[in-house]
Amino acid sequence: MTTDTSYLQLRGLTYWARVTVPRTRQKVVGSTHLRLSLQTRDLAEANRRKFKAVAELKRVIAEAGIGDSGVEGWRSSMRDAVESNNEDQAYLIHSLAEDWATAQIPKIGEDAASTLFKKAIETRDSLSELTAQYIANGGFGLDATRKHSKALKDFVMFMTHDHPPILYADRELLAFTDSVVNGPLAPNTKRDRLSSLGGFWRWLEQRLYAPKGSNPFTGITVRGGTVDDVRAFNPAEVVHVLNSTFSNEWQKDIFKVLLLTGARPNEVCSLRHCDIDTKAKTFTISDSKTDAGVRTLPYRHPVLAAIFNKYSKTSEGNAFVFPVGIDPNGKQAKNFINYFSRHKRRINLDDGVSLYSTRKTFIGIALDLSLDIVNVERYVGHKNQRLALSVYSKGRSDDGLIKIAEGIASGWKV
């Protein structure tokens, strides 16, 4: 004797077929359950009759849901069933979603309907959903949000299907990595993209959306576009920049301070009125990227004296000396760096130089003047000794080399 009571409900002395309406369909259907009388008191007969009745009830639910909440509705219902360990409910939703997807075939074709069905019963978050969560909950500033969003949008668009990350084959991920590394973007932009993607994938690994150690965006070297590649200004370029028209006088003055101190852009842009002592002719850099960068420096050049005398106002204390404005990520120099990049293009300055070239220019001149290398390093706030003789010597004039050549020619006899 059968004891199966699935999809059955005994009301009084009569068995009814009973189907639970998925949560996302309840508003459309108007009920949490649908019932149909089987008109029998016998359990065995009820089991024979219920299949047709259940199929009819499912059809009603499926038709009520078509065009209403779509894939997301089915996925939400499936998630609820899985999370509550309700196997019957999960089976029902699977069946209804299949019917719903099948009904779409005349409109979109069999292949697209099949993809739709797979997405409808997938309970795991897709790549696009996870990228949206990462951006929304990452606490990024405006600039970082913009960069991360662009990198992740390109990633999602490159992948053929919007699957959960764990379903992507290694070769698919590596193909996208290759497209970034070998693409037309500038080296620094490529590094930014890989950094954004690597951070996102670490986030996936931490939350078990991707296997540990599967990050395809780490350990990749992109050559070019670094500070190492920037050379010093030659004298003609310095004159060209100083003769050009800046949007504001203070922007040209920042360039002069950078050129005459070898300081980093953020160090100068972060100067406060209390950092400048015009009587002692010193300025203090208290905001630097390294411990060695925090320093108090003397200045003696008359142009520096004129600039600091013009802008310094002791009464304003902690206020910034130059009206650069802090970008949304709290970087004081970012706005000026971006401005100078645009200005460089406007005046057709060679791509081999950038704002950071002022630092290399200062160090190169100091070395050409045979100034003490140790104190040169201290003045520019180097953490590593002898860096001035390697990375920061690029673009240095050949005067010193010419003197060596002349000395060898006049002093040696063969």
CSV table of C-alpha atoms in Angstrom, one decimal:
chain,number,residue,atom,x,y,z
A,1,MET,CA,0.0,0.0,0.0
A,2,THR,CA,1.5,3.4,-1.0
A,3,THR,CA,2.1,6.0,1.7
A,4,ASP,CA,3.4,8.8,-0.6
A,5,THR,CA,1.7,12.1,0.2
A,6,SER,CA,3.9,14.5,-1.7
A,7,TYR,CA,1.9,17.2,-3.4
A,8,LEU,CA,-1.2,15.9,-1.5
A,9,GLN,CA,-3.4,17.5,1.2
A,10,LEU,CA,-6.3,15.8,2.9
A,11,ARG,CA,-9.1,18.3,3.5
A,12,GLY,CA,-12.0,16.7,5.3
A,13,LEU,CA,-12.2,13.3,3.7
A,14,THR,CA,-11.1,14.3,0.2
A,15,TYR,CA,-7.5,14.5,-1.2
A,16,TRP,CA,-6.4,17.6,-3.0
A,17,ALA,CA,-3.3,18.3,-5.1
A,18,ARG,CA,-1.3,21.1,-3.5
A,19,VAL,CA,1.6,23.1,-5.0
A,20,THR,CA,3.6,25.9,-3.2
A,21,VAL,CA,3.9,29.1,-5.2
A,22,PRO,CA,7.4,30.4,-5.3
A,23,ARG,CA,7.8,33.6,-3.3
A,24,THR,CA,8.5,35.8,-6.4
A,25,ARG,CA,5.3,34.5,-8.0
A,26,GLN,CA,2.9,34.9,-5.0
A,27,LYS,CA,2.0,38.4,-5.7
A,28,VAL,CA,1.1,37.6,-9.3
A,29,VAL,CA,-0.7,34.4,-8.5
A,30,GLY,CA,-2.4,35.9,-5.5
A,31,SER,CA,-1.7,33.0,-3.1
A,32,THR,CA,1.1,31.1,-1.3
A,33,HIS,CA,-0.4,27.8,-2.5
A,34,LEU,CA,-2.6,26.5,-5.3
A,35,ARG,CA,-4.9,23.5,-4.8
A,36,LEU,CA,-7.0,21.3,-7.0
A,37,SER,CA,-9.5,18.7,-5.7
A,38,LEU,CA,-8.7,15.1,-6.8
A,39,GLN,CA,-12.3,14.1,-5.8
A,40,THR,CA,-11.2,10.9,-4.1
A,41,ARG,CA,-10.8,9.6,-0.5
A,42,ASP,CA,-8.5,6.8,-1.6
A,43,LEU,CA,-4.7,7.6,-1.2
A,44,ALA,CA,-3.6,5.3,-4.0
A,45,GLU,CA,-6.1,6.8,-6.4
A,46,ALA,CA,-5.1,10.3,-5.3
A,47,ASN,CA,-1.5,9.5,-6.2
A,48,ARG,CA,-2.6,8.3,-9.6
A,49,ARG,CA,-4.6,11.5,-10.3
A,50,LYS,CA,-2.2,14.0,-8.7
A,51,PHE,CA,0.4,14.1,-11.6
A,52,LYS,CA,-2.0,15.6,-14.1
A,53,ALA,CA,-3.4,18.0,-11.5
A,54,VAL,CA,0.1,19.1,-10.3
A,55,ALA,CA,1.2,19.7,-13.9
A,56,GLU,CA,-1.8,21.9,-14.4
A,57,LEU,CA,-1.1,23.9,-11.3
A,58,LYS,CA,2.6,24.3,-12.4
A,59,ARG,CA,1.4,25.6,-15.8
A,60,VAL,CA,-0.8,28.2,-14.1
A,61,ILE,CA,2.1,29.4,-11.9
A,62,ALA,CA,4.6,29.4,-14.8
A,63,GLU,CA,2.3,31.4,-17.1
A,64,ALA,CA,1.5,33.8,-14.3
A,65,GLY,CA,5.3,34.5,-13.9
A,66,ILE,CA,6.3,34.8,-17.5
A,67,GLY,CA,7.5,38.4,-18.2
A,68,ASP,CA,7.0,39.4,-14.6
A,69,SER,CA,10.3,38.8,-12.7
A,70,GLY,CA,12.3,36.9,-15.2
A,71,VAL,CA,15.6,35.1,-14.5
A,72,GLU,CA,16.2,37.0,-11.2
A,73,GLY,CA,12.9,35.9,-9.8
A,74,TRP,CA,13.6,32.3,-10.5
A,75,ARG,CA,17.1,32.6,-9.0
A,76,SER,CA,15.8,34.3,-5.9
A,77,SER,CA,13.2,31.5,-5.4
A,78,MET,CA,15.8,28.8,-6.0
A,79,ARG,CA,18.1,30.4,-3.5
A,80,ASP,CA,15.4,30.5,-0.9
A,81,ALA,CA,14.7,26.8,-1.4
A,82,VAL,CA,18.3,25.8,-1.3
A,83,GLU,CA,19.1,27.9,1.8
A,84,SER,CA,16.1,26.4,3.6
A,85,ASN,CA,17.0,22.8,2.5
A,86,ASN,CA,13.6,22.4,0.9
A,87,GLU,CA,14.2,19.8,-1.8
A,88,ASP,CA,10.6,19.6,-2.9
A,89,GLN,CA,10.5,23.4,-3.3
A,90,ALA,CA,13.8,23.3,-5.2
A,91,TYR,CA,12.5,20.6,-7.5
A,92,LEU,CA,9.3,22.5,-8.2
A,93,ILE,CA,11.1,25.7,-9.0
A,94,HIS,CA,13.5,23.8,-11.3
A,95,SER,CA,10.5,22.3,-13.1
A,96,LEU,CA,8.7,25.6,-13.4
A,97,ALA,CA,11.8,27.5,-14.6
A,98,GLU,CA,12.3,24.9,-17.3
A,99,ASP,CA,8.7,25.3,-18.4
A,100,TRP,CA,9.2,29.1,-18.4
A,101,ALA,CA,12.4,28.9,-20.4
A,102,THR,CA,10.9,26.5,-22.9
A,103,ALA,CA,8.0,29.0,-23.5
A,104,GLN,CA,10.6,31.5,-24.6
A,105,ILE,CA,12.0,29.4,-27.5
A,106,PRO,CA,9.6,30.9,-30.1
A,107,LYS,CA,10.8,34.4,-29.2
A,108,ILE,CA,14.6,33.9,-28.6
A,109,GLY,CA,15.6,30.5,-30.0
A,110,GLU,CA,16.6,27.2,-28.4
A,111,ASP,CA,20.2,28.1,-27.5
A,112,ALA,CA,19.3,31.4,-25.8
A,113,ALA,CA,16.4,29.7,-24.0
A,114,SER,CA,18.8,27.1,-22.7
A,115,THR,CA,21.2,29.7,-21.4
A,116,LEU,CA,18.3,31.5,-19.8
A,117,PHE,CA,17.3,28.3,-18.0
A,118,LYS,CA,20.8,27.7,-16.7
A,119,LYS,CA,21.0,31.2,-15.3
A,120,ALA,CA,17.5,30.9,-13.8
A,121,ILE,CA,18.4,27.9,-11.6
A,122,GLU,CA,22.0,29.0,-10.8
A,123,THR,CA,22.1,30.0,-7.1
A,124,ARG,CA,25.7,31.3,-7.1
A,125,ASP,CA,26.4,34.9,-7.9
A,126,SER,CA,27.6,35.7,-11.4
A,127,LEU,CA,30.7,37.6,-12.3
A,128,SER,CA,28.8,40.8,-13.0
A,129,GLU,CA,26.9,40.6,-9.7
A,130,LEU,CA,30.1,40.1,-7.8
A,131,THR,CA,31.9,43.0,-9.4
A,132,ALA,CA,28.9,45.2,-8.5
A,133,GLN,CA,29.1,44.0,-4.9
A,134,TYR,CA,32.8,44.6,-4.8
A,135,ILE,CA,32.5,48.2,-6.0
A,136,ALA,CA,29.5,49.0,-3.8
A,137,ASN,CA,30.9,47.6,-0.6
A,138,GLY,CA,34.6,48.2,-1.1
A,139,GLY,CA,34.7,51.7,0.5
A,140,PHE,CA,36.7,53.1,-2.4
A,141,GLY,CA,37.2,56.8,-3.1
A,142,LEU,CA,35.8,58.3,-6.3
A,143,ASP,CA,39.1,58.0,-8.3
A,144,ALA,CA,39.6,54.4,-7.2
A,145,THR,CA,36.0,53.5,-7.9
A,146,ARG,CA,36.3,54.9,-11.4
A,147,LYS,CA,39.5,52.9,-12.1
A,148,HIS,CA,38.2,49.6,-10.5
A,149,SER,CA,34.9,50.0,-12.3
A,150,LYS,CA,36.5,50.4,-15.7
A,151,ALA,CA,38.8,47.4,-15.2
A,152,LEU,CA,36.0,45.1,-14.0
A,153,LYS,CA,33.6,46.3,-16.7
A,154,ASP,CA,36.1,45.3,-19.4
A,155,PHE,CA,36.6,42.0,-17.7
A,156,VAL,CA,32.9,41.2,-17.6
A,157,MET,CA,32.5,42.2,-21.3
A,158,PHE,CA,35.4,40.1,-22.4
A,159,MET,CA,34.1,36.9,-20.9
A,160,THR,CA,31.7,35.1,-23.2
A,161,HIS,CA,29.1,34.2,-20.5
A,162,ASP,CA,28.3,35.8,-17.2
A,163,HIS,CA,29.0,32.7,-15.0
A,164,PRO,CA,30.0,32.4,-11.4
A,165,PRO,CA,33.8,32.9,-11.3
A,166,ILE,CA,34.4,29.3,-10.3
A,167,LEU,CA,33.0,28.0,-13.6
A,168,TYR,CA,35.6,29.9,-15.8
A,169,ALA,CA,38.4,27.8,-17.3
A,170,ASP,CA,41.9,28.9,-16.6
A,171,ARG,CA,42.5,29.5,-20.3
A,172,GLU,CA,39.6,31.9,-20.4
A,173,LEU,CA,41.0,34.0,-17.6
A,174,LEU,CA,44.5,33.9,-19.0
A,175,ALA,CA,43.2,35.0,-22.4
A,176,PHE,CA,41.8,38.1,-20.8
A,177,THR,CA,45.1,38.7,-18.9
A,178,ASP,CA,47.0,38.5,-22.2
A,179,SER,CA,44.5,41.0,-23.8
A,180,VAL,CA,45.4,43.5,-21.0
A,181,VAL,CA,49.2,43.0,-21.1
A,182,ASN,CA,49.5,42.9,-24.9
A,183,GLY,CA,46.8,45.6,-25.5
A,184,PRO,CA,47.3,49.2,-26.6
A,185,LEU,CA,47.0,50.8,-23.1
A,186,ALA,CA,49.9,52.8,-21.6
A,187,PRO,CA,52.1,50.8,-19.2
A,188,ASN,CA,50.9,52.5,-16.1
A,189,THR,CA,47.3,52.0,-17.1
A,190,LYS,CA,48.0,48.3,-17.6
A,191,ARG,CA,49.5,48.1,-14.1
A,192,ASP,CA,46.4,49.9,-12.7
A,193,ARG,CA,44.1,47.4,-14.5
A,194,LEU,CA,46.0,44.4,-13.2
A,195,SER,CA,46.1,45.8,-9.7
A,196,SER,CA,42.3,46.4,-9.7
A,197,LEU,CA,41.6,42.9,-11.1
A,198,GLY,CA,44.1,41.3,-8.7
A,199,GLY,CA,42.4,43.0,-5.7
A,200,PHE,CA,39.0,41.9,-6.9
A,201,TRP,CA,40.1,38.3,-7.3
A,202,ARG,CA,41.7,38.2,-3.8
A,203,TRP,CA,38.3,39.4,-2.6
A,204,LEU,CA,36.6,36.5,-4.4
A,205,GLU,CA,39.1,34.0,-2.8
A,206,GLN,CA,38.6,35.4,0.7
A,207,ARG,CA,34.8,34.8,0.3
A,208,LEU,CA,35.2,31.4,-1.3
A,209,TYR,CA,33.8,32.5,-4.7
A,210,ALA,CA,37.0,31.4,-6.3
A,211,PRO,CA,39.6,28.7,-5.3
A,212,LYS,CA,42.5,29.8,-3.2
A,213,GLY,CA,45.6,30.5,-5.2
A,214,SER,CA,43.7,30.9,-8.5
A,215,ASN,CA,44.4,34.6,-9.0
A,216,PRO,CA,45.3,35.1,-12.7
A,217,PHE,CA,46.2,38.7,-12.3
A,218,THR,CA,49.2,38.5,-10.0
A,219,GLY,CA,52.9,38.0,-10.7
A,220,ILE,CA,52.7,39.8,-14.1
A,221,THR,CA,55.4,42.3,-15.0
A,222,VAL,CA,54.5,45.2,-17.3
A,223,ARG,CA,57.6,47.1,-18.4
A,224,GLY,CA,57.8,50.8,-19.2
A,225,GLY,CA,56.0,53.8,-17.9
A,226,THR,CA,57.6,53.9,-14.5
A,227,VAL,CA,59.6,56.7,-12.8
A,228,ASP,CA,62.7,54.8,-13.9
A,229,ASP,CA,61.8,55.6,-17.5
A,230,VAL,CA,61.3,59.3,-17.0
A,231,ARG,CA,64.4,61.4,-17.8
A,232,ALA,CA,65.5,64.8,-16.6
A,233,PHE,CA,64.6,68.0,-18.4
A,234,ASN,CA,67.2,69.4,-20.7
A,235,PRO,CA,67.8,73.2,-20.4
A,236,ALA,CA,65.7,74.0,-23.5
A,237,GLU,CA,62.7,72.1,-22.1
A,238,VAL,CA,63.0,73.9,-18.7
A,239,VAL,CA,63.0,77.3,-20.6
A,240,HIS,CA,60.0,76.1,-22.7
A,241,VAL,CA,58.0,75.2,-19.6
A,242,LEU,CA,58.8,78.4,-17.8
A,243,ASN,CA,57.9,80.5,-20.8
A,244,SER,CA,54.6,78.8,-21.3
A,245,THR,CA,51.3,80.1,-20.0
A,246,PHE,CA,49.9,78.2,-17.0
A,247,SER,CA,46.2,78.6,-16.0
A,248,ASN,CA,47.3,80.2,-12.7
A,249,GLU,CA,50.5,81.7,-11.4
A,250,TRP,CA,50.7,79.4,-8.4
A,251,GLN,CA,50.9,76.4,-10.8
A,252,LYS,CA,54.0,77.7,-12.4
A,253,ASP,CA,55.4,78.5,-8.9
A,254,ILE,CA,54.9,74.9,-7.8
A,255,PHE,CA,56.9,73.8,-10.9
A,256,LYS,CA,59.7,76.2,-9.9
A,257,VAL,CA,59.7,74.9,-6.3
A,258,LEU,CA,59.9,71.3,-7.6
A,259,LEU,CA,62.7,72.2,-10.0
A,260,LEU,CA,64.8,74.0,-7.3
A,261,THR,CA,64.3,71.5,-4.4
A,262,GLY,CA,64.1,68.0,-6.0
A,263,ALA,CA,61.1,67.4,-3.8
A,264,ARG,CA,58.3,65.0,-4.8
A,265,PRO,CA,55.1,66.6,-6.1
A,266,ASN,CA,53.0,65.6,-3.1
A,267,GLU,CA,55.6,66.9,-0.7
A,268,VAL,CA,55.4,70.4,-2.2
A,269,CYS,CA,51.7,70.4,-2.7
A,270,SER,CA,51.2,69.3,0.9
A,271,LEU,CA,53.3,72.2,2.3
A,272,ARG,CA,51.4,74.2,5.0
A,273,HIS,CA,52.1,77.8,6.1
A,274,CYS,CA,53.5,76.6,9.4
A,275,ASP,CA,56.1,74.5,7.5
A,276,ILE,CA,57.9,77.6,6.1
A,277,ASP,CA,60.3,79.7,8.1
A,278,THR,CA,61.2,82.7,5.9
A,279,LYS,CA,63.6,84.1,8.6
A,280,ALA,CA,65.6,80.9,8.9
A,281,LYS,CA,65.1,80.2,5.2
A,282,THR,CA,63.9,76.6,5.8
A,283,PHE,CA,60.9,74.6,4.9
A,284,THR,CA,59.7,71.4,6.5
A,285,ILE,CA,58.3,68.4,4.5
A,286,SER,CA,56.1,66.5,7.0
A,287,ASP,CA,54.0,64.6,4.4
A,288,SER,CA,56.2,62.1,2.5
A,289,LYS,CA,56.0,58.6,1.2
A,290,THR,CA,59.1,57.5,3.2
A,291,ASP,CA,60.5,58.1,6.7
A,292,ALA,CA,63.6,59.6,5.0
A,293,GLY,CA,61.3,62.0,3.2
A,294,VAL,CA,60.2,63.7,6.4
A,295,ARG,CA,62.8,66.5,6.7
A,296,THR,CA,63.6,70.2,7.3
A,297,LEU,CA,65.6,71.7,4.4
A,298,PRO,CA,67.4,75.0,4.0
A,299,TYR,CA,66.8,77.0,0.9
A,300,ARG,CA,69.0,79.8,-0.6
A,301,HIS,CA,67.9,80.3,-4.2
A,302,PRO,CA,66.4,83.8,-4.6
A,303,VAL,CA,63.5,82.4,-6.7
A,304,LEU,CA,62.6,80.1,-3.8
A,305,ALA,CA,62.9,82.9,-1.3
A,306,ALA,CA,60.6,85.1,-3.4
A,307,ILE,CA,58.0,82.3,-3.8
A,308,PHE,CA,58.0,81.4,-0.1
A,309,ASN,CA,57.8,85.1,0.9
A,310,LYS,CA,54.9,85.6,-1.4
A,311,TYR,CA,52.8,82.7,-0.2
A,312,SER,CA,53.8,82.2,3.4
A,313,LYS,CA,51.3,83.4,5.9
A,314,THR,CA,52.2,82.4,9.5
A,315,SER,CA,48.7,83.4,10.7
A,316,GLU,CA,47.1,80.7,8.6
A,317,GLY,CA,49.0,77.9,10.4
A,318,ASN,CA,47.9,74.4,9.1
A,319,ALA,CA,46.3,75.7,5.9
A,320,PHE,CA,47.9,74.6,2.7
A,321,VAL,CA,50.3,77.1,1.0
A,322,PHE,CA,49.2,76.3,-2.5
A,323,PRO,CA,45.5,76.2,-3.5
A,324,VAL,CA,45.8,72.8,-5.2
A,325,GLY,CA,42.7,71.2,-3.6
A,326,ILE,CA,42.6,67.6,-2.3
A,327,ASP,CA,41.2,65.0,-4.7
A,328,PRO,CA,38.4,62.6,-3.5
A,329,ASN,CA,41.0,60.0,-2.4
A,330,GLY,CA,42.9,62.5,-0.2
A,331,LYS,CA,45.9,62.9,-2.5
A,332,GLN,CA,47.0,66.5,-2.3
A,333,ALA,CA,49.1,66.5,-5.5
A,334,LYS,CA,46.8,64.5,-7.7
A,335,ASN,CA,45.0,67.4,-9.2
A,336,PHE,CA,48.2,69.2,-10.0
A,337,ILE,CA,49.8,66.1,-11.5
A,338,ASN,CA,46.8,65.7,-13.8
A,339,TYR,CA,46.9,69.4,-14.7
A,340,PHE,CA,50.6,69.3,-15.6
A,341,SER,CA,50.0,66.2,-17.8
A,342,ARG,CA,47.4,68.1,-19.7
A,343,HIS,CA,49.6,71.2,-19.8
A,344,LYS,CA,52.5,69.1,-21.2
A,345,ARG,CA,50.4,68.0,-24.1
A,346,ARG,CA,49.2,71.6,-24.8
A,347,ILE,CA,52.8,72.9,-25.1
A,348,ASN,CA,54.0,69.8,-27.0
A,349,LEU,CA,56.5,68.7,-24.5
A,350,ASP,CA,58.4,65.5,-25.2
A,351,ASP,CA,56.9,62.3,-23.8
A,352,GLY,CA,60.2,61.3,-22.2
A,353,VAL,CA,59.6,63.9,-19.4
A,354,SER,CA,56.9,64.4,-16.8
A,355,LEU,CA,56.4,66.4,-13.7
A,356,TYR,CA,58.6,63.9,-11.9
A,357,SER,CA,61.5,64.9,-14.2
A,358,THR,CA,62.0,68.0,-12.0
A,359,ARG,CA,63.4,65.6,-9.4
A,360,LYS,CA,65.9,64.0,-11.8
A,361,THR,CA,66.8,67.4,-13.1
A,362,PHE,CA,67.7,68.7,-9.6
A,363,ILE,CA,69.8,65.6,-8.8
A,364,GLY,CA,71.6,65.7,-12.2
A,365,ILE,CA,72.6,69.4,-11.7
A,366,ALA,CA,73.7,68.6,-8.1
A,367,LEU,CA,76.0,65.8,-9.4
A,368,ASP,CA,77.3,68.0,-12.2
A,369,LEU,CA,78.3,70.6,-9.6
A,370,SER,CA,80.2,67.8,-7.7
A,371,LEU,CA,78.1,68.4,-4.6
A,372,ASP,CA,78.4,65.8,-1.9
A,373,ILE,CA,76.3,62.7,-2.9
A,374,VAL,CA,75.4,61.8,0.7
A,375,ASN,CA,73.9,65.2,1.3
A,376,VAL,CA,72.2,65.2,-2.1
A,377,GLU,CA,70.4,62.0,-1.1
A,378,ARG,CA,69.5,63.6,2.3
A,379,TYR,CA,68.1,66.7,0.6
A,380,VAL,CA,65.8,64.8,-1.8
A,381,GLY,CA,64.7,62.4,0.9
A,382,HIS,CA,66.0,59.2,-0.5
A,383,LYS,CA,65.5,56.1,1.6
A,384,ASN,CA,68.2,54.1,-0.2
A,385,GLN,CA,71.7,55.5,-0.6
A,386,ARG,CA,73.3,55.8,-4.0
A,387,LEU,CA,69.9,55.9,-5.7
A,388,ALA,CA,70.9,59.2,-7.2
A,389,LEU,CA,73.7,57.5,-9.1
A,390,SER,CA,71.5,55.0,-10.7
A,391,VAL,CA,67.7,55.6,-11.3
A,392,TYR,CA,67.9,59.3,-10.9
A,393,SER,CA,70.8,59.9,-13.2
A,394,LYS,CA,68.9,59.2,-16.3
A,395,GLY,CA,68.9,62.3,-18.5
A,396,ARG,CA,71.8,63.9,-16.7
A,397,SER,CA,74.0,66.1,-18.9
A,398,ASP,CA,77.2,64.7,-20.4
A,399,ASP,CA,79.4,67.5,-19.1
A,400,GLY,CA,81.1,65.2,-16.5
A,401,LEU,CA,81.7,62.5,-19.2
A,402,ILE,CA,83.3,65.1,-21.5
A,403,LYS,CA,85.7,66.2,-18.8
A,404,ILE,CA,86.7,62.5,-18.3
A,405,ALA,CA,87.3,62.1,-22.0
A,406,GLU,CA,89.3,65.3,-22.2
A,407,GLY,CA,91.3,64.3,-19.1
A,408,ILE,CA,92.2,60.9,-20.6
A,409,ALA,CA,93.2,62.6,-23.9
A,410,SER,CA,95.5,65.1,-22.4
A,411,GLY,CA,97.0,63.1,-19.6
A,412,TRP,CA,97.7,59.7,-21.1
A,413,LYS,CA,100.5,58.8,-23.4
A,414,VAL,CA,100.5,55.5,-25.3
